[in-house]
Short mmCIF file of C-alpha atoms in Angstrom, two decimals:
data_model
loop_
_atom_site.label_atom_id
_atom_site.label_comp_id
_atom_site.label_asym_id
_atom_site.label_seq_id
_atom_site.Cartn_x
_atom_site.Cartn_y
_atom_site.Cartn_z
CA MET A 1 -29.59 52.55 28.51
CA ILE A 2 -27.08 49.86 29.09
CA GLU A 3 -30.29 47.72 29.55
CA GLU A 4 -31.79 49.02 25.98
CA LYS A 5 -28.90 47.11 23.92
CA GLN A 6 -28.43 44.17 26.42
CA GLU A 7 -31.90 43.04 25.21
CA THR A 8 -31.38 44.32 21.46
CA LYS A 9 -28.48 42.05 21.78
CA VAL A 10 -30.30 38.40 22.74
CA GLU A 11 -33.49 39.72 20.23
CA LYS A 12 -30.95 39.71 17.28
CA LYS A 13 -29.51 35.85 18.43
CA GLU A 14 -32.94 34.50 18.61
CA GLU A 15 -33.88 36.43 15.12
CA VAL A 16 -29.81 33.98 13.58
CA LYS A 17 -32.01 30.93 15.33
CA VAL A 18 -34.75 30.63 13.76
CA VAL A 19 -33.04 32.08 10.25
CA GLU A 20 -30.41 28.51 10.28
CA THR A 21 -32.78 26.27 11.70
CA PRO A 22 -35.35 25.78 8.29
CA LYS A 23 -31.78 25.68 5.75
CA THR A 24 -30.30 23.29 7.91
CA GLU A 25 -33.46 21.15 7.17
CA GLN A 26 -33.22 21.52 3.42
CA LYS A 27 -29.98 20.19 3.78
CA LYS A 28 -30.95 17.17 5.29
CA THR A 29 -33.19 16.59 3.07
CA GLU A 30 -31.34 16.84 0.36
CA ALA A 31 -28.22 14.85 1.38
CA LYS A 32 -31.09 11.79 2.30
CA ARG A 33 -31.94 11.52 -1.75
CA VAL A 34 -28.89 11.68 -2.91
CA GLU A 35 -27.49 7.88 -4.01
CA ILE A 36 -23.91 6.54 -3.09
CA LYS A 37 -23.19 4.69 -6.57
CA LYS A 38 -20.18 2.89 -5.79
CA LEU A 39 -17.68 2.07 -8.53
CA GLY A 40 -15.26 -1.29 -7.69
CA LYS A 41 -11.45 -0.49 -9.93
CA GLU A 42 -9.51 -2.80 -11.58
CA VAL A 43 -6.56 -2.30 -9.98
CA ALA A 44 -4.53 -2.53 -6.31
CA VAL A 45 -1.52 0.04 -6.30
CA ALA A 46 0.78 0.11 -2.86
CA ASN A 47 4.62 1.79 -3.59
CA GLY A 48 7.12 1.50 -0.94
CA ALA A 49 10.00 4.41 -1.52
CA SER A 50 13.18 5.09 -0.56
CA LEU A 51 13.11 1.52 1.71
CA GLN A 52 16.56 0.49 2.73
CA ILE A 53 16.55 -2.90 1.74
CA SER A 54 18.40 -4.44 -0.65
CA THR A 55 17.12 -3.44 -4.07
CA LYS A 56 19.07 -6.46 -5.28
CA HIS A 57 17.22 -9.17 -2.67
CA SER A 58 13.55 -7.59 -3.32
CA GLY A 59 14.32 -8.00 -7.08
CA SER A 60 14.61 -11.13 -5.98
CA ILE A 61 11.72 -11.40 -3.55
CA CYS A 62 9.75 -9.71 -6.19
CA LYS A 63 10.55 -12.60 -8.84
CA MET A 64 9.23 -14.90 -6.31
CA ILE A 65 5.91 -13.59 -5.32
CA MET A 66 4.78 -12.22 -8.73
CA GLY A 67 1.87 -14.37 -9.81
CA LYS A 68 0.48 -15.17 -6.08
CA SER A 69 -2.25 -13.72 -3.32
CA PRO A 70 -1.38 -11.27 -1.20
CA GLU A 71 -2.46 -13.34 1.14
CA ARG A 72 -0.10 -16.45 -0.49
CA ALA A 73 3.05 -14.03 -0.32
CA ILE A 74 2.77 -13.04 3.01
CA GLU A 75 2.64 -16.30 4.26
CA MET A 76 5.78 -17.59 1.81
CA LEU A 77 7.63 -14.32 3.16
CA LYS A 78 6.86 -15.31 6.72
CA LEU A 79 8.38 -18.90 6.24
CA VAL A 80 11.89 -17.14 4.76
CA LEU A 81 12.06 -14.62 8.39
CA LEU A 82 11.83 -18.19 9.61
CA GLU A 83 14.72 -19.34 8.06
CA LYS A 84 11.97 -22.33 6.61
CA MET A 85 11.84 -21.33 3.17
CA ALA A 86 13.85 -19.52 1.20
CA VAL A 87 14.50 -16.58 -1.38
CA PRO A 88 15.84 -18.10 -5.05
CA MET A 89 18.60 -16.19 -6.04
CA ARG A 90 20.84 -16.45 -9.35
CA GLY A 91 24.19 -14.10 -10.64
CA MET A 92 25.65 -11.41 -8.55
CA GLU A 93 23.89 -12.07 -4.94
CA ILE A 94 25.66 -15.31 -3.79
CA PRO A 95 28.81 -14.40 -4.35
CA HIS A 96 32.13 -17.50 -4.76
CA ARG A 97 29.47 -19.96 -5.97
CA ARG A 98 29.64 -22.33 -8.74
CA ARG A 99 25.48 -23.14 -8.54
CA GLY A 100 24.92 -19.44 -8.53
CA LEU A 101 23.74 -19.43 -12.22
CA MET A 102 21.37 -22.32 -12.79
CA PRO A 103 17.60 -22.26 -11.84
CA ALA A 104 16.29 -22.16 -8.15
CA ASN A 105 14.91 -26.32 -9.07
CA ALA A 106 17.98 -27.40 -10.30
CA GLY A 107 20.18 -26.93 -6.83
CA GLY A 108 21.16 -22.75 -7.37
CA GLY A 109 21.24 -20.73 -4.20
CA GLY A 110 19.54 -18.84 -2.30
CA ARG A 111 19.25 -16.60 1.10
CA PHE A 112 17.13 -15.42 3.54
CA PRO A 113 17.19 -11.55 3.75
CA LYS A 114 14.69 -11.12 6.44
CA ASN A 115 15.03 -7.31 6.64
CA ALA A 116 13.49 -6.85 2.62
CA ALA A 117 11.17 -9.53 3.89
CA LYS A 118 9.86 -7.55 6.87
CA GLU A 119 9.49 -4.76 4.12
CA PHE A 120 7.57 -6.18 1.64
CA ILE A 121 5.22 -8.01 4.76
CA ASN A 122 4.27 -4.65 5.42
CA LEU A 123 4.20 -3.71 1.39
CA LEU A 124 1.48 -6.93 1.59
CA GLY A 125 -0.67 -5.61 3.78
CA GLN A 126 -1.29 -2.54 2.99
CA LEU A 127 -1.98 -4.31 -1.11
CA LYS A 128 -4.79 -6.55 0.43
CA ALA A 129 -5.69 -3.37 2.84
CA ASN A 130 -6.31 -1.79 -1.29
CA CYS A 131 -7.46 -4.22 -2.82
CA ASP A 132 -10.81 -4.76 -0.12
CA VAL A 133 -11.22 -0.71 -0.64
CA ASN A 134 -11.32 -1.04 -5.06
CA GLY A 135 -13.38 -4.14 -5.00
CA VAL A 136 -11.09 -6.24 -6.30
CA GLU A 137 -12.23 -9.34 -5.03
CA ASN A 138 -9.79 -12.44 -6.09
CA PRO A 139 -6.31 -10.54 -6.41
CA VAL A 140 -3.17 -11.96 -7.85
CA ILE A 141 0.01 -9.75 -7.90
CA THR A 142 0.39 -8.88 -11.45
CA LEU A 143 3.23 -6.41 -11.23
CA ALA A 144 5.90 -6.34 -9.20
CA PHE A 145 9.38 -4.52 -9.75
CA SER A 146 12.25 -2.66 -7.02
CA ASN A 147 14.80 0.43 -8.57
CA LEU A 148 16.71 2.12 -6.93
CA GLY A 149 16.19 4.99 -5.15
CA SER A 150 17.84 8.58 -3.78
CA ARG A 151 21.41 7.45 -2.46
CA PRO A 152 22.15 9.44 0.84
CA PHE A 153 25.01 10.23 2.18
CA LYS A 154 26.29 8.77 6.09
CA ARG A 155 28.82 9.17 7.86
CA GLU A 156 32.73 9.27 5.86
CA GLY A 157 32.20 9.91 2.40
CA ARG A 158 29.33 6.80 2.54
CA ARG A 159 26.24 6.13 0.48
CA ALA A 160 22.82 4.69 1.96
CA LYS A 161 20.82 2.34 0.42
CA ARG A 162 17.31 2.46 -0.68
CA THR A 163 14.79 1.02 -2.91
CA HIS A 164 11.36 1.69 -4.19
CA VAL A 165 9.19 -1.39 -4.36
CA HIS A 166 5.77 -1.06 -6.06
CA LEU A 167 3.05 -3.74 -6.47
CA GLU A 168 0.09 -4.47 -8.06
CA ALA A 169 -3.15 -6.70 -8.20
CA ARG A 170 -5.49 -7.03 -10.50
CA ASP A 171 -8.24 -9.63 -10.12
CA LYS A 172 -7.19 -13.67 -11.09
CA THR A 173 -10.92 -13.95 -12.89
CA LYS A 174 -11.14 -11.02 -15.28
CA LEU A 175 -7.02 -11.66 -15.62
CA ASN A 176 -8.68 -15.43 -17.66
CA LYS A 177 -11.06 -13.87 -19.81
CA LYS A 178 -9.36 -10.94 -21.11
CA LYS A 179 -6.56 -14.34 -21.83
CA LYS A 180 -9.08 -16.26 -23.55
#
């Protein structure tokens, strides 16, 4: 009796295999008939949430990279890390300077915000990759801004600094067509 049960189980397994094979073949043939259409987006976006950088420094970097391609912005920020190029800053960022309120080209002050530059290089790499995925051919940074993030408590009642950063890039050729 035990032998008969084993034989019936084997027969059932074979039947199941026979039934499944035509279904899988049908599914494969249907998948080949489907055409994939890739639609490109007009905008590529990169967001940085709760980054541990100064909001004032990130705002100055945002002003500096606006209107530039992601590749050019990365090159500029690498020069900032090497202290070959300063980020122009006005007003409250540079204390005890009379020229702090003047424009950068008139001898205004500048600094080398290294921590913020490192974070922006990572964000710009993500933006560049998103441009490739979304089909943006000649990307130009059209929107870059930073906001204050939540400030968690540290030791002795101190608050940590956090910044949210938003970067958008669009196709340069399409921007010129819309303006005309």
